[in-house]
């Protein structure tokens, strides 16, 4: 990673490369230590395909804010994978160290969100917890049926 001096910068998501995070999410990191020298924060666009369920994970040291722009999501939180449903214009806060799983509730529409973290490298402290993945997939199926999001 190259050293970038901390500077004010406009970063267009359309000009950044999409990556796939360790949790299986399609991300476009925009504000990071690499792009503008950020030291305590980062932000990325998240693009979730219809029916997508991310891998269960937590961020060891980073707080996270997710802002849904398009579509409806459920974020399954904690060891019980409690669903928190959110849609356009709604913010979701996840403290550091808390297991969570993002779910696109639609089987036909993409979900677009902004993910903001207190990790300037964006996914540096992400820890996968695969023991939750099967239960998360089951909960996602149930939520789609109950909420009838197409």
PDB file of N, CA, C and O in Angstrom, residues 76-111:
ATOM      1  N   UNK A  76     -28.520  -9.406  10.284  1.00  0.00           N
ATOM      2  CA  UNK A  76     -28.694 -10.344  11.393  1.00  0.00           C
ATOM      3  C   UNK A  76     -27.594 -10.051  12.402  1.00  0.00           C
ATOM      4  O   UNK A  76     -26.413 -10.058  12.058  1.00  0.00           O
ATOM      5  N   UNK A  77     -28.001  -9.777  13.647  1.00  0.00           N
ATOM      6  CA  UNK A  77     -27.079  -9.242  14.643  1.00  0.00           C
ATOM      7  C   UNK A  77     -26.932 -10.177  15.831  1.00  0.00           C
ATOM      8  O   UNK A  77     -27.923 -10.692  16.358  1.00  0.00           O
ATOM      9  N   UNK A  78     -25.673 -10.334  16.276  1.00  0.00           N
ATOM     10  CA  UNK A  78     -25.364 -11.054  17.502  1.00  0.00           C
ATOM     11  C   UNK A  78     -25.443 -12.564  17.352  1.00  0.00           C
ATOM     12  O   UNK A  78     -25.795 -13.085  16.296  1.00  0.00           O
ATOM     13  N   UNK A  79     -25.143 -13.269  18.431  1.00  0.00           N
ATOM     14  CA  UNK A  79     -25.119 -14.738  18.374  1.00  0.00           C
ATOM     15  C   UNK A  79     -26.482 -15.351  18.070  1.00  0.00           C
ATOM     16  O   UNK A  79     -26.563 -16.463  17.557  1.00  0.00           O
ATOM     17  N   UNK A  80     -27.564 -14.612  18.348  1.00  0.00           N
ATOM     18  CA  UNK A  80     -28.906 -15.109  18.029  1.00  0.00           C
ATOM     19  C   UNK A  80     -29.329 -14.730  16.610  1.00  0.00           C
ATOM     20  O   UNK A  80     -30.411 -15.109  16.164  1.00  0.00           O
ATOM     21  N   UNK A  81     -28.484 -13.953  15.918  1.00  0.00           N
ATOM     22  CA  UNK A  81     -28.772 -13.485  14.554  1.00  0.00           C
ATOM     23  C   UNK A  81     -30.141 -12.809  14.471  1.00  0.00           C
ATOM     24  O   UNK A  81     -30.957 -13.078  13.600  1.00  0.00           O
ATOM     25  N   UNK A  82     -30.348 -11.873  15.374  1.00  0.00           N
ATOM     26  CA  UNK A  82     -31.594 -11.111  15.438  1.00  0.00           C
ATOM     27  C   UNK A  82     -31.697 -10.188  14.230  1.00  0.00           C
ATOM     28  O   UNK A  82     -30.801  -9.374  13.982  1.00  0.00           O
ATOM     29  N   UNK A  83     -32.794 -10.292  13.449  1.00  0.00           N
ATOM     30  CA  UNK A  83     -32.918  -9.457  12.246  1.00  0.00           C
ATOM     31  C   UNK A  83     -33.249  -8.001  12.567  1.00  0.00           C
ATOM     32  O   UNK A  83     -34.103  -7.714  13.403  1.00  0.00           O
ATOM     33  N   UNK A  84     -32.547  -7.115  11.885  1.00  0.00           N
ATOM     34  CA  UNK A  84     -32.838  -5.683  11.906  1.00  0.00           C
ATOM     35  C   UNK A  84     -33.059  -5.295  10.447  1.00  0.00           C
ATOM     36  O   UNK A  84     -32.117  -5.279   9.658  1.00  0.00           O
ATOM     37  N   UNK A  85     -34.318  -4.987  10.102  1.00  0.00           N
ATOM     38  CA  UNK A  85     -34.675  -4.666   8.724  1.00  0.00           C
ATOM     39  C   UNK A  85     -34.483  -3.172   8.500  1.00  0.00           C
ATOM     40  O   UNK A  85     -34.876  -2.353   9.338  1.00  0.00           O
ATOM     41  N   UNK A  86     -33.862  -2.818   7.373  1.00  0.00           N
ATOM     42  CA  UNK A  86     -33.650  -1.405   7.053  1.00  0.00           C
ATOM     43  C   UNK A  86     -33.719  -1.202   5.554  1.00  0.00           C
ATOM     44  O   UNK A  86     -33.447  -2.096   4.766  1.00  0.00           O
ATOM     45  N   UNK A  87     -34.151   0.004   5.180  1.00  0.00           N
ATOM     46  CA  UNK A  87     -34.336   0.337   3.779  1.00  0.00           C
ATOM     47  C   UNK A  87     -33.792   1.708   3.467  1.00  0.00           C
ATOM     48  O   UNK A  87     -33.073   2.314   4.281  1.00  0.00           O
ATOM     49  N   UNK A  88     -34.127   2.241   2.300  1.00  0.00           N
ATOM     50  CA  UNK A  88     -33.579   3.521   1.851  1.00  0.00           C
ATOM     51  C   UNK A  88     -33.747   4.637   2.880  1.00  0.00           C
ATOM     52  O   UNK A  88     -34.815   4.819   3.460  1.00  0.00           O
ATOM     53  N   UNK A  89     -32.642   5.336   3.122  1.00  0.00           N
ATOM     54  CA  UNK A  89     -32.645   6.458   4.048  1.00  0.00           C
ATOM     55  C   UNK A  89     -32.496   6.068   5.505  1.00  0.00           C
ATOM     56  O   UNK A  89     -32.478   6.934   6.376  1.00  0.00           O
ATOM     57  N   UNK A  90     -32.358   4.779   5.791  1.00  0.00           N
ATOM     58  CA  UNK A  90     -32.208   4.327   7.177  1.00  0.00           C
ATOM     59  C   UNK A  90     -30.760   3.941   7.451  1.00  0.00           C
ATOM     60  O   UNK A  90     -30.074   3.398   6.584  1.00  0.00           O
ATOM     61  N   UNK A  91     -30.337   4.237   8.669  1.00  0.00           N
ATOM     62  CA  UNK A  91     -28.971   3.978   9.115  1.00  0.00           C
ATOM     63  C   UNK A  91     -28.982   2.818  10.100  1.00  0.00           C
ATOM     64  O   UNK A  91     -29.880   2.726  10.942  1.00  0.00           O
ATOM     65  N   UNK A  92     -27.977   1.964  10.020  1.00  0.00           N
ATOM     66  CA  UNK A  92     -27.803   0.864  10.964  1.00  0.00           C
ATOM     67  C   UNK A  92     -26.421   0.990  11.577  1.00  0.00           C
ATOM     68  O   UNK A  92     -25.434   1.164  10.853  1.00  0.00           O
ATOM     69  N   UNK A  93     -26.349   0.915  12.897  1.00  0.00           N
ATOM     70  CA  UNK A  93     -25.070   0.982  13.610  1.00  0.00           C
ATOM     71  C   UNK A  93     -24.743  -0.385  14.188  1.00  0.00           C
ATOM     72  O   UNK A  93     -25.608  -1.021  14.802  1.00  0.00           O
ATOM     73  N   UNK A  94     -23.495  -0.843  14.001  1.00  0.00           N
ATOM     74  CA  UNK A  94     -23.023  -2.107  14.572  1.00  0.00           C
ATOM     75  C   UNK A  94     -21.740  -1.821  15.352  1.00  0.00           C
ATOM     76  O   UNK A  94     -20.742  -1.374  14.764  1.00  0.00           O
ATOM     77  N   UNK A  95     -21.736  -2.070  16.670  1.00  0.00           N
ATOM     78  CA  UNK A  95     -20.516  -1.862  17.456  1.00  0.00           C
ATOM     79  C   UNK A  95     -19.419  -2.854  17.065  1.00  0.00           C
ATOM     80  O   UNK A  95     -19.698  -3.909  16.491  1.00  0.00           O
ATOM     81  N   UNK A  96     -18.203  -2.519  17.414  1.00  0.00           N
ATOM     82  CA  UNK A  96     -17.095  -3.427  17.170  1.00  0.00           C
ATOM     83  C   UNK A  96     -17.321  -4.742  17.934  1.00  0.00           C
ATOM     84  O   UNK A  96     -17.952  -4.757  18.987  1.00  0.00           O
ATOM     85  N   UNK A  97     -16.841  -5.836  17.350  1.00  0.00           N
ATOM     86  CA  UNK A  97     -16.908  -7.135  18.009  1.00  0.00           C
ATOM     87  C   UNK A  97     -18.252  -7.835  17.937  1.00  0.00           C
ATOM     88  O   UNK A  97     -18.413  -8.910  18.511  1.00  0.00           O
ATOM     89  N   UNK A  98     -19.243  -7.271  17.263  1.00  0.00           N
ATOM     90  CA  UNK A  98     -20.577  -7.859  17.200  1.00  0.00           C
ATOM     91  C   UNK A  98     -20.746  -8.620  15.878  1.00  0.00           C
ATOM     92  O   UNK A  98     -20.568  -8.050  14.795  1.00  0.00           O
ATOM     93  N   UNK A  99     -21.092  -9.900  15.980  1.00  0.00           N
ATOM     94  CA  UNK A  99     -21.328 -10.718  14.789  1.00  0.00           C
ATOM     95  C   UNK A  99     -22.507 -10.139  14.015  1.00  0.00           C
ATOM     96  O   UNK A  99     -23.517  -9.758  14.605  1.00  0.00           O
ATOM     97  N   UNK A 100     -22.352 -10.080  12.681  1.00  0.00           N
ATOM     98  CA  UNK A 100     -23.458  -9.625  11.841  1.00  0.00           C
ATOM     99  C   UNK A 100     -23.362 -10.239  10.450  1.00  0.00           C
ATOM    100  O   UNK A 100     -22.303 -10.671  10.013  1.00  0.00           O
ATOM    101  N   UNK A 101     -24.541 -10.284   9.811  1.00  0.00           N
ATOM    102  CA  UNK A 101     -24.676 -10.868   8.475  1.00  0.00           C
ATOM    103  C   UNK A 101     -25.647 -10.001   7.689  1.00  0.00           C
ATOM    104  O   UNK A 101     -26.784  -9.800   8.115  1.00  0.00           O
ATOM    105  N   UNK A 102     -25.208  -9.513   6.527  1.00  0.00           N
ATOM    106  CA  UNK A 102     -26.084  -8.724   5.664  1.00  0.00           C
ATOM    107  C   UNK A 102     -26.875  -9.650   4.747  1.00  0.00           C
ATOM    108  O   UNK A 102     -26.332 -10.626   4.222  1.00  0.00           O
ATOM    109  N   UNK A 103     -28.164  -9.318   4.556  1.00  0.00           N
ATOM    110  CA  UNK A 103     -29.056 -10.104   3.710  1.00  0.00           C
ATOM    111  C   UNK A 103     -29.807  -9.147   2.786  1.00  0.00           C
ATOM    112  O   UNK A 103     -30.418  -8.186   3.258  1.00  0.00           O
ATOM    113  N   UNK A 104     -29.758  -9.416   1.477  1.00  0.00           N
ATOM    114  CA  UNK A 104     -30.621  -8.696   0.547  1.00  0.00           C
ATOM    115  C   UNK A 104     -31.968  -9.413   0.592  1.00  0.00           C
ATOM    116  O   UNK A 104     -32.057 -10.591   0.239  1.00  0.00           O
ATOM    117  N   UNK A 105     -33.007  -8.727   1.016  1.00  0.00           N
ATOM    118  CA  UNK A 105     -34.320  -9.347   1.177  1.00  0.00           C
ATOM    119  C   UNK A 105     -35.048  -9.593  -0.144  1.00  0.00           C
ATOM    120  O   UNK A 105     -36.036 -10.320  -0.173  1.00  0.00           O
ATOM    121  N   UNK A 106     -34.567  -9.017  -1.224  1.00  0.00           N
ATOM    122  CA  UNK A 106     -35.223  -9.201  -2.519  1.00  0.00           C
ATOM    123  C   UNK A 106     -34.581 -10.334  -3.312  1.00  0.00           C
ATOM    124  O   UNK A 106     -33.357 -10.488  -3.316  1.00  0.00           O
ATOM    125  N   UNK A 107     -35.424 -11.082  -4.009  1.00  0.00           N
ATOM    126  CA  UNK A 107     -34.939 -12.117  -4.923  1.00  0.00           C
ATOM    127  C   UNK A 107     -34.771 -11.578  -6.336  1.00  0.00           C
ATOM    128  O   UNK A 107     -34.307 -12.296  -7.224  1.00  0.00           O
ATOM    129  N   UNK A 108     -35.155 -10.308  -6.558  1.00  0.00           N
ATOM    130  CA  UNK A 108     -35.122  -9.772  -7.919  1.00  0.00           C
ATOM    131  C   UNK A 108     -34.372  -8.442  -8.059  1.00  0.00           C
ATOM    132  O   UNK A 108     -33.988  -8.084  -9.168  1.00  0.00           O
ATOM    133  N   UNK A 109     -34.178  -7.713  -6.979  1.00  0.00           N
ATOM    134  CA  UNK A 109     -33.576  -6.381  -7.047  1.00  0.00           C
ATOM    135  C   UNK A 109     -32.253  -6.324  -6.290  1.00  0.00           C
ATOM    136  O   UNK A 109     -32.112  -6.924  -5.223  1.00  0.00           O
ATOM    137  N   UNK A 110     -31.301  -5.564  -6.835  1.00  0.00           N
ATOM    138  CA  UNK A 110     -30.042  -5.321  -6.141  1.00  0.00           C
ATOM    139  C   UNK A 110     -30.287  -4.453  -4.905  1.00  0.00           C
ATOM    140  O   UNK A 110     -31.263  -3.696  -4.848  1.00  0.00           O
ATOM    141  N   UNK A 111     -29.385  -4.557  -3.967  1.00  0.00           N
ATOM    142  CA  UNK A 111     -29.359  -3.702  -2.783  1.00  0.00           C
ATOM    143  C   UNK A 111     -28.105  -2.842  -2.894  1.00  0.00           C
ATOM    144  O   UNK A 111     -27.028  -3.359  -3.198  1.00  0.00           O
TER     145      UNK A 111
END
